[in-house]
Coordinates of C-alpha atoms in Angstrom, one line a residue:
M7 CA -0.3 0.0 0.1
S8 CA 0.7 3.6 -0.2
R9 CA 1.5 5.9 3.0
T10 CA 0.5 9.0 3.4
A11 CA 2.0 11.6 5.9
R12 CA 0.5 12.2 8.7
T13 CA -0.3 12.1 12.4
V14 CA -1.6 9.5 15.1
S15 CA -2.1 12.2 17.2
S16 CA -4.5 14.1 14.6
A17 CA -6.8 10.6 14.3
V18 CA -7.5 10.2 18.1
A19 CA -8.4 14.5 18.1
V20 CA -10.9 13.6 15.7
A21 CA -11.8 10.4 17.3
L22 CA -12.2 11.8 21.4
A23 CA -14.0 15.5 19.9
L24 CA -16.7 12.9 18.1
G25 CA -16.8 11.2 20.8
L26 CA -15.8 7.9 20.1
S27 CA -15.4 5.0 22.6
A28 CA -12.2 3.7 23.5
C29 CA -13.5 0.2 22.9
G30 CA -15.3 0.6 19.8
G31 CA -18.8 0.8 19.8
S32 CA -21.3 -2.2 20.7
G33 CA -22.7 -2.9 17.2
G34 CA -26.1 -3.8 17.1
D35 CA -27.7 -7.6 15.8
D36 CA -25.9 -9.5 13.1
V37 CA -27.4 -10.2 10.3
A38 CA -27.2 -13.9 8.9
A39 CA -25.3 -15.1 7.0
D40 CA -28.5 -16.3 4.5
A41 CA -30.3 -13.0 4.8
K42 CA -30.9 -10.3 2.6
Q43 CA -29.1 -7.5 3.0
T44 CA -26.0 -5.2 1.9
L45 CA -22.6 -5.1 2.7
T46 CA -20.8 -2.5 2.6
V47 CA -16.6 -2.7 0.9
W48 CA -14.6 0.6 1.5
A49 CA -11.1 -1.1 -0.8
M50 CA -8.2 1.8 -1.9
G51 CA -7.0 2.5 -5.2
A52 CA -6.6 -0.2 -8.4
E53 CA -8.4 -2.2 -5.3
G54 CA -10.9 -0.3 -5.1
E55 CA -12.5 -0.6 -9.4
K56 CA -11.7 -4.4 -9.4
L57 CA -13.1 -5.0 -6.3
A58 CA -16.8 -4.0 -8.1
D59 CA -16.1 -6.2 -11.1
V60 CA -15.4 -9.5 -8.3
A61 CA -18.6 -7.9 -6.4
K62 CA -21.2 -8.4 -9.5
E63 CA -19.6 -12.3 -9.7
Y64 CA -19.8 -13.0 -6.2
E65 CA -23.9 -11.3 -5.9
K66 CA -24.3 -14.5 -9.1
D67 CA -23.5 -16.7 -6.6
H68 CA -24.9 -14.9 -3.3
P69 CA -28.2 -13.3 -4.8
H70 CA -29.5 -12.5 -1.1
I71 CA -26.1 -10.8 -0.8
T72 CA -25.9 -7.0 -2.4
V73 CA -21.8 -5.6 -2.7
K74 CA -21.6 -1.9 -2.8
V75 CA -18.2 -1.2 -3.8
T76 CA -16.2 2.2 -2.4
P77 CA -13.4 3.2 -4.1
V78 CA -11.6 5.4 -2.0
G79 CA -8.2 7.0 -3.1
W80 CA -4.5 6.6 -0.9
D81 CA -4.2 10.1 -0.9
V82 CA -7.3 10.4 1.4
A83 CA -7.7 6.9 2.5
H84 CA -6.4 7.6 6.2
Q85 CA -8.2 10.2 6.8
K86 CA -11.6 8.7 5.2
L87 CA -11.5 6.1 8.0
V88 CA -10.9 8.2 10.4
S89 CA -13.6 10.1 10.1
A90 CA -16.0 7.6 9.1
A91 CA -14.2 5.5 12.8
A92 CA -14.7 8.7 14.6
A93 CA -18.4 9.0 13.4
G94 CA -18.8 5.0 13.6
T95 CA -20.1 4.8 10.2
L96 CA -16.7 1.8 8.9
P97 CA -17.5 -0.1 6.1
D98 CA -18.8 -4.0 7.3
V99 CA -15.7 -4.4 4.8
A100 CA -12.8 -2.4 4.5
Q101 CA -9.1 -2.6 2.7
M102 CA -6.6 -1.1 5.4
G103 CA -2.8 -1.5 5.0
G104 CA -0.3 -2.9 7.8
S105 CA 0.7 0.4 8.7
Y106 CA -2.8 1.7 9.6
M107 CA -3.2 -1.4 12.0
G108 CA -1.8 -0.7 14.7
E109 CA -3.3 2.7 14.7
F110 CA -7.1 1.7 14.2
A111 CA -6.7 -1.4 16.7
E112 CA -5.8 1.3 18.7
L113 CA -9.2 3.0 18.7
G114 CA -11.0 -0.2 19.6
V115 CA -13.1 -0.2 15.9
L116 CA -12.1 -3.4 14.3
E117 CA -13.2 -6.9 15.1
P118 CA -11.3 -9.9 15.6
V119 CA -10.5 -12.8 13.8
D120 CA -12.6 -16.1 13.1
T121 CA -9.5 -17.4 13.8
G122 CA -11.3 -20.6 13.2
R123 CA -12.7 -19.2 9.9
F124 CA -8.9 -18.3 8.9
D125 CA -6.2 -20.5 10.2
E126 CA -2.7 -18.4 10.2
K127 CA -1.3 -21.5 8.7
D128 CA -2.8 -21.1 4.6
F129 CA -1.1 -17.3 4.9
F130 CA 2.5 -16.0 4.2
P131 CA 3.8 -15.6 8.1
A132 CA 4.5 -11.3 7.2
G133 CA 1.2 -11.6 6.1
W134 CA -0.3 -13.0 8.5
K135 CA 1.4 -10.8 11.0
Q136 CA 0.3 -7.8 9.1
G137 CA -3.4 -7.9 10.8
E138 CA -1.9 -8.7 14.0
V139 CA -1.8 -6.3 17.3
D140 CA -0.5 -7.0 20.0
G141 CA -0.9 -10.5 19.7
T142 CA -4.5 -10.2 18.0
A143 CA -5.5 -10.7 15.1
Y144 CA -7.4 -8.3 12.6
G145 CA -7.1 -8.4 9.7
V146 CA -6.8 -11.3 6.9
P147 CA -4.4 -10.8 4.4
W148 CA -5.7 -10.3 1.4
Y149 CA -2.6 -9.7 -1.1
V150 CA 1.8 -9.6 -0.9
D151 CA 4.1 -7.8 -1.8
T152 CA 7.3 -7.7 -1.1
R153 CA 10.9 -6.3 -2.7
V154 CA 13.7 -8.2 -5.1
L155 CA 16.4 -6.7 -7.2
Y156 CA 16.1 -5.9 -10.7
Y157 CA 19.4 -6.0 -13.1
R158 CA 20.5 -6.3 -16.8
T159 CA 20.8 -9.6 -17.3
D160 CA 22.7 -8.7 -21.5
L161 CA 24.8 -5.7 -19.6
A162 CA 26.2 -7.6 -16.4
E163 CA 27.1 -10.1 -19.2
K164 CA 29.0 -7.0 -21.1
A165 CA 30.8 -6.5 -18.0
G166 CA 32.0 -10.1 -17.1
V167 CA 29.5 -11.4 -14.9
D168 CA 27.4 -13.9 -15.7
K169 CA 25.7 -14.3 -12.0
A170 CA 22.6 -13.0 -10.2
P171 CA 24.9 -11.5 -7.1
A172 CA 24.1 -13.5 -4.1
D173 CA 25.5 -11.4 -1.3
W174 CA 26.6 -7.5 -0.3
K175 CA 30.1 -7.9 -1.4
E176 CA 28.4 -9.6 -5.5
M177 CA 25.9 -6.9 -4.8
R178 CA 29.3 -4.1 -4.8
E179 CA 31.3 -5.6 -7.5
L180 CA 28.8 -5.8 -9.9
A181 CA 27.7 -2.3 -9.4
T182 CA 31.2 -1.5 -10.6
A183 CA 31.3 -3.5 -12.9
Y184 CA 28.6 -2.7 -14.0
Q185 CA 29.7 1.4 -15.0
K186 CA 33.0 0.3 -15.9
K187 CA 33.0 -2.2 -18.2
A188 CA 29.2 -2.4 -19.4
G189 CA 29.5 1.9 -19.7
T190 CA 26.0 2.6 -17.3
K191 CA 26.0 5.4 -15.9
W192 CA 25.4 4.3 -11.9
G193 CA 25.6 0.9 -10.5
L194 CA 22.3 1.1 -8.5
S195 CA 19.1 2.7 -8.4
I196 CA 18.4 3.2 -4.4
Q197 CA 16.2 5.9 -2.5
P198 CA 18.8 9.1 -1.3
S199 CA 16.2 10.9 0.7
G200 CA 12.6 12.3 1.1
L201 CA 9.1 9.7 2.2
D202 CA 9.6 5.6 2.4
T203 CA 13.5 6.1 1.5
V204 CA 13.0 3.7 4.6
Q205 CA 12.0 1.7 1.9
N206 CA 14.1 1.1 0.0
F207 CA 16.6 0.6 3.4
Y208 CA 15.1 -2.8 4.6
S209 CA 16.5 -5.0 1.9
F210 CA 19.7 -3.6 4.0
L211 CA 18.1 -3.5 7.5
Y212 CA 16.8 -7.2 7.6
S213 CA 19.3 -8.5 5.4
A214 CA 22.4 -7.9 8.7
G215 CA 20.0 -8.6 11.3
G216 CA 18.8 -5.2 12.5
A217 CA 15.2 -3.8 13.5
I218 CA 13.5 -0.4 13.7
V219 CA 11.9 -1.9 17.2
D220 CA 12.3 -5.6 18.2
D221 CA 9.7 -7.7 19.1
K222 CA 9.6 -6.5 22.4
G223 CA 7.9 -2.7 20.8
E224 CA 11.8 -1.0 21.9
A225 CA 13.5 1.0 19.6
V226 CA 16.9 -0.8 18.6
I227 CA 17.8 1.4 15.6
D228 CA 21.3 1.8 17.0
S229 CA 22.4 -1.3 17.0
P230 CA 25.6 -2.7 15.6
E231 CA 23.1 -4.5 12.6
A232 CA 21.6 -1.5 11.2
V233 CA 25.1 0.6 11.4
R234 CA 26.4 -2.4 9.4
A235 CA 23.4 -1.6 7.4
L236 CA 23.7 1.6 6.7
E237 CA 27.1 2.5 6.2
E238 CA 26.6 -0.6 3.8
Y239 CA 24.0 1.5 1.7
G240 CA 25.7 4.7 2.4
S241 CA 28.2 3.4 0.6
Y242 CA 27.0 3.7 -3.0
F243 CA 26.4 7.3 -2.7
D244 CA 29.4 7.7 -1.1
K245 CA 31.5 5.6 -3.9
G246 CA 29.6 7.6 -7.0
L247 CA 27.5 3.6 -7.4
A248 CA 23.9 5.8 -6.5
N249 CA 22.0 8.7 -7.4
K250 CA 22.4 11.1 -4.9
S251 CA 19.9 13.9 -6.2
V252 CA 16.6 11.9 -7.8
P253 CA 14.0 14.5 -8.5
P254 CA 10.0 13.8 -7.3
G255 CA 8.5 10.8 -9.4
Y256 CA 11.6 9.3 -10.9
D257 CA 11.0 6.5 -13.4
V258 CA 13.6 4.0 -12.8
V259 CA 12.2 1.6 -15.8
K260 CA 12.7 4.6 -18.3
D261 CA 15.6 4.2 -17.1
F262 CA 16.2 0.3 -17.2
G263 CA 15.1 -0.2 -20.1
N264 CA 18.0 2.5 -21.1
G265 CA 20.3 1.1 -19.6
R266 CA 21.8 4.2 -16.8
V267 CA 20.2 2.5 -14.1
P268 CA 21.3 -1.3 -14.1
M269 CA 19.6 -2.8 -10.9
F270 CA 17.9 -1.2 -8.7
F271 CA 15.5 -3.1 -5.9
G272 CA 11.7 -3.6 -6.7
G273 CA 8.0 -4.6 -6.6
P274 CA 5.8 -7.4 -8.3
W275 CA 4.2 -4.8 -10.5
H276 CA 7.7 -3.9 -12.4
V277 CA 7.5 -7.0 -14.4
T278 CA 4.2 -5.6 -15.5
L279 CA 6.3 -2.3 -16.7
L280 CA 8.7 -4.0 -18.0
N281 CA 7.6 -6.3 -20.1
E282 CA 4.4 -3.7 -21.5
G283 CA 7.5 0.0 -21.0
Q284 CA 10.1 -1.0 -22.4
P285 CA 10.0 -4.1 -24.5
Q286 CA 12.9 -3.5 -26.8
I287 CA 14.8 -6.1 -23.1
K288 CA 12.3 -8.3 -23.0
G289 CA 14.8 -11.3 -22.0
K290 CA 18.0 -8.8 -21.4
W291 CA 16.3 -8.7 -17.0
A292 CA 16.0 -11.2 -14.4
V293 CA 14.5 -10.7 -10.7
A294 CA 16.7 -12.4 -8.0
L295 CA 16.6 -13.2 -4.1
V296 CA 17.5 -9.9 -1.9
P297 CA 21.2 -10.3 -1.6
A298 CA 22.6 -11.3 1.9
D299 CA 25.0 -10.0 4.4
K300 CA 23.1 -12.6 7.0
T301 CA 20.4 -13.6 5.0
S302 CA 18.5 -12.5 2.9
A303 CA 15.6 -10.6 4.0
S304 CA 13.2 -8.1 2.6
M305 CA 9.9 -5.7 2.9
A306 CA 6.9 -7.5 3.1
G307 CA 3.6 -5.4 2.5
G308 CA 0.2 -5.5 0.5
S309 CA -2.8 -5.1 2.6
S310 CA -5.2 -6.7 4.6
L311 CA -9.5 -7.0 4.5
V312 CA -11.0 -5.7 8.6
V313 CA -14.6 -6.2 9.8
S314 CA -15.9 -3.0 11.4
K315 CA -16.7 -3.8 15.0
D316 CA -20.1 -2.0 14.5
S317 CA -20.9 -3.9 11.6
E318 CA -24.6 -5.9 11.5
H319 CA -23.7 -8.3 9.2
K320 CA -20.2 -10.0 10.3
A321 CA -21.6 -13.1 8.8
A322 CA -21.9 -12.0 5.4
A323 CA -18.6 -10.1 6.4
T324 CA -16.7 -12.7 7.1
E325 CA -17.9 -15.4 4.1
F326 CA -16.6 -12.4 1.9
I327 CA -13.4 -11.5 3.1
S328 CA -12.9 -15.8 2.9
Y329 CA -14.4 -15.8 -0.8
L330 CA -11.7 -13.7 -1.5
T331 CA -8.7 -15.4 0.3
G332 CA -9.3 -18.3 -0.1
T333 CA -6.9 -20.7 -3.4
E334 CA -9.5 -19.8 -6.4
G335 CA -10.7 -16.9 -4.7
Q336 CA -6.8 -15.2 -4.7
A337 CA -5.7 -16.7 -8.4
D338 CA -9.0 -15.2 -9.4
W339 CA -8.0 -11.5 -8.3
Y340 CA -4.1 -12.4 -9.2
E341 CA -5.2 -12.6 -12.8
R342 CA -6.9 -9.7 -12.6
T343 CA -5.1 -7.1 -10.9
K344 CA -1.8 -8.8 -10.7
D345 CA -1.4 -8.4 -7.1
L346 CA 0.4 -11.5 -5.6
P347 CA -2.1 -14.4 -3.8
A348 CA -1.7 -13.6 0.1
N349 CA -3.0 -17.5 0.4
T350 CA -0.3 -19.9 -0.2
A351 CA -2.2 -22.7 -1.8
A352 CA -2.8 -20.1 -4.5
W353 CA 1.0 -20.7 -6.1
D354 CA 0.9 -23.9 -6.5
S355 CA -1.0 -24.3 -9.9
G356 CA -1.5 -21.7 -13.1
K357 CA -0.1 -19.5 -13.7
L358 CA 1.5 -18.4 -10.5
A359 CA 3.0 -21.8 -10.3
D360 CA 4.9 -21.6 -13.7
D361 CA 6.1 -18.1 -13.8
A362 CA 10.3 -18.1 -13.1
D363 CA 9.8 -14.7 -11.9
L364 CA 6.9 -14.7 -9.8
Q365 CA 8.5 -17.7 -8.0
V366 CA 11.5 -15.7 -6.6
F367 CA 8.9 -13.0 -5.5
K368 CA 7.6 -16.6 -3.7
Q369 CA 10.8 -17.1 -1.9
Q370 CA 10.9 -13.9 -1.1
M371 CA 8.0 -13.6 0.8
D372 CA 9.0 -16.6 2.7
T373 CA 11.6 -15.1 4.9
A374 CA 10.1 -10.7 4.3
K375 CA 9.9 -9.6 7.5
S376 CA 6.8 -7.1 8.6
S377 CA 6.2 -3.8 10.3
P378 CA 5.0 -3.4 13.7
S379 CA 1.8 -3.0 13.8
L380 CA 1.9 0.5 15.9
A381 CA -0.1 3.7 16.3
K382 CA 2.9 6.4 15.4
W383 CA 5.3 3.9 13.3
T384 CA 4.8 6.3 10.3
E385 CA 6.6 8.8 12.7
I386 CA 9.2 6.0 13.2
T387 CA 10.4 5.6 9.7
D388 CA 9.9 9.3 8.7
K389 CA 12.7 9.6 11.9
V390 CA 14.5 6.2 10.1
D391 CA 14.4 8.5 6.6
Q392 CA 15.8 11.5 8.4
A393 CA 18.5 9.1 8.9
V394 CA 18.9 7.7 5.6
A395 CA 19.2 10.3 4.2
K396 CA 21.5 12.1 6.8
V397 CA 24.2 9.1 4.6
T398 CA 23.8 9.8 2.0
Q399 CA 23.8 12.9 1.6
G400 CA 27.6 13.0 3.4
K401 CA 25.7 14.7 6.5
A402 CA 26.9 12.4 9.1
S403 CA 28.3 9.2 10.0
A404 CA 25.6 6.1 10.1
Q405 CA 26.5 5.4 14.4
D406 CA 25.1 9.3 14.4
A407 CA 22.3 9.2 12.2
L408 CA 21.3 6.1 13.1
K409 CA 21.8 7.2 17.3
T410 CA 19.8 10.2 16.4
A411 CA 17.6 8.8 14.8
Q412 CA 17.3 5.8 17.8
S413 CA 16.7 8.8 21.1
E414 CA 14.0 10.4 18.8
I415 CA 11.5 7.0 17.8
E416 CA 12.3 5.9 22.0
G417 CA 9.7 8.6 23.0
L418 CA 7.2 7.2 20.5
V419 CA 7.3 3.6 21.3
K420 CA 7.5 4.7 24.7

């Protein structure tokens, strides 16, 4: 999911001002799943547009159910959800990313997942964890994404390299060889600064065994592992292997296609963007697991589906979510959107099983790390964004930048 800059304090202030109870509304008597009724559903971005078509198919097999889907833009999603939570008018079902989950669970407006109906073992571990807050699951994983390494195989061969880099040393060597032997402008594209720089940094942080906040909820961004990761990240800018100044709206796909950038960390949507937008390099690029330090680990993204605590249609909402997150529903959703299934059984047949590139994403998801569902997570990651920028711009050492971030984040997790 995309995230917008905002603070939890504003959400809580709005909720309290409008009299939202800390434990959520009591709701009414739940309508039976087989009764005639209308389900309200909010979905964000492209998913909101596509879900309406799925809802029509669902209604054919469930004529007693009318599914009213409201598409919501990611740019207004957070404020719209906050306002609805405060007013007690959340939809029966809503799409929710991991960065929102802690906040809305804290407001008490989400119904816990029926773990008798939905089994954690059916989903990628990181996907399931995104829907958990303090050990309670509030969201059922709908789709997942992660980052892997995209690299130009033709330019690698020109540089004298015939395989994907498996670790940090090999990635540095390949980035250097791309520049010196294949004539590329840069060796690797990683974000130097700005909102969500942390999303590029995660591949280094997690592979080094680091974290921003540990399992106990304590800030650990100044750990030796995190410092090592940021030193490695910063080295690409120090050595001129990565661009220190990337303009807003920069399109890495275009530079990957023209050869200025031979490597970048990207999500599953980049496969389609490259196939459709850069046909001249078909067969000249590949994807690989994130190069390892201690291990190969990447970030886990995606969205979950939640049920409002105030909903009077929880049984029908649960049925609809079960349809969307079951094996067949997940395979169908991939065909419509190219969103990667969160249900692992959906990967066992069809195009998902036969596509070697997509199987790399599946393998990466097996070791991907999800962010903790903390109410102030966006504020926390902003501090990491700032630390990374200090290092890439040569304004501070990794150790000093992360020491500052540590002190700031400690105040946010208390």
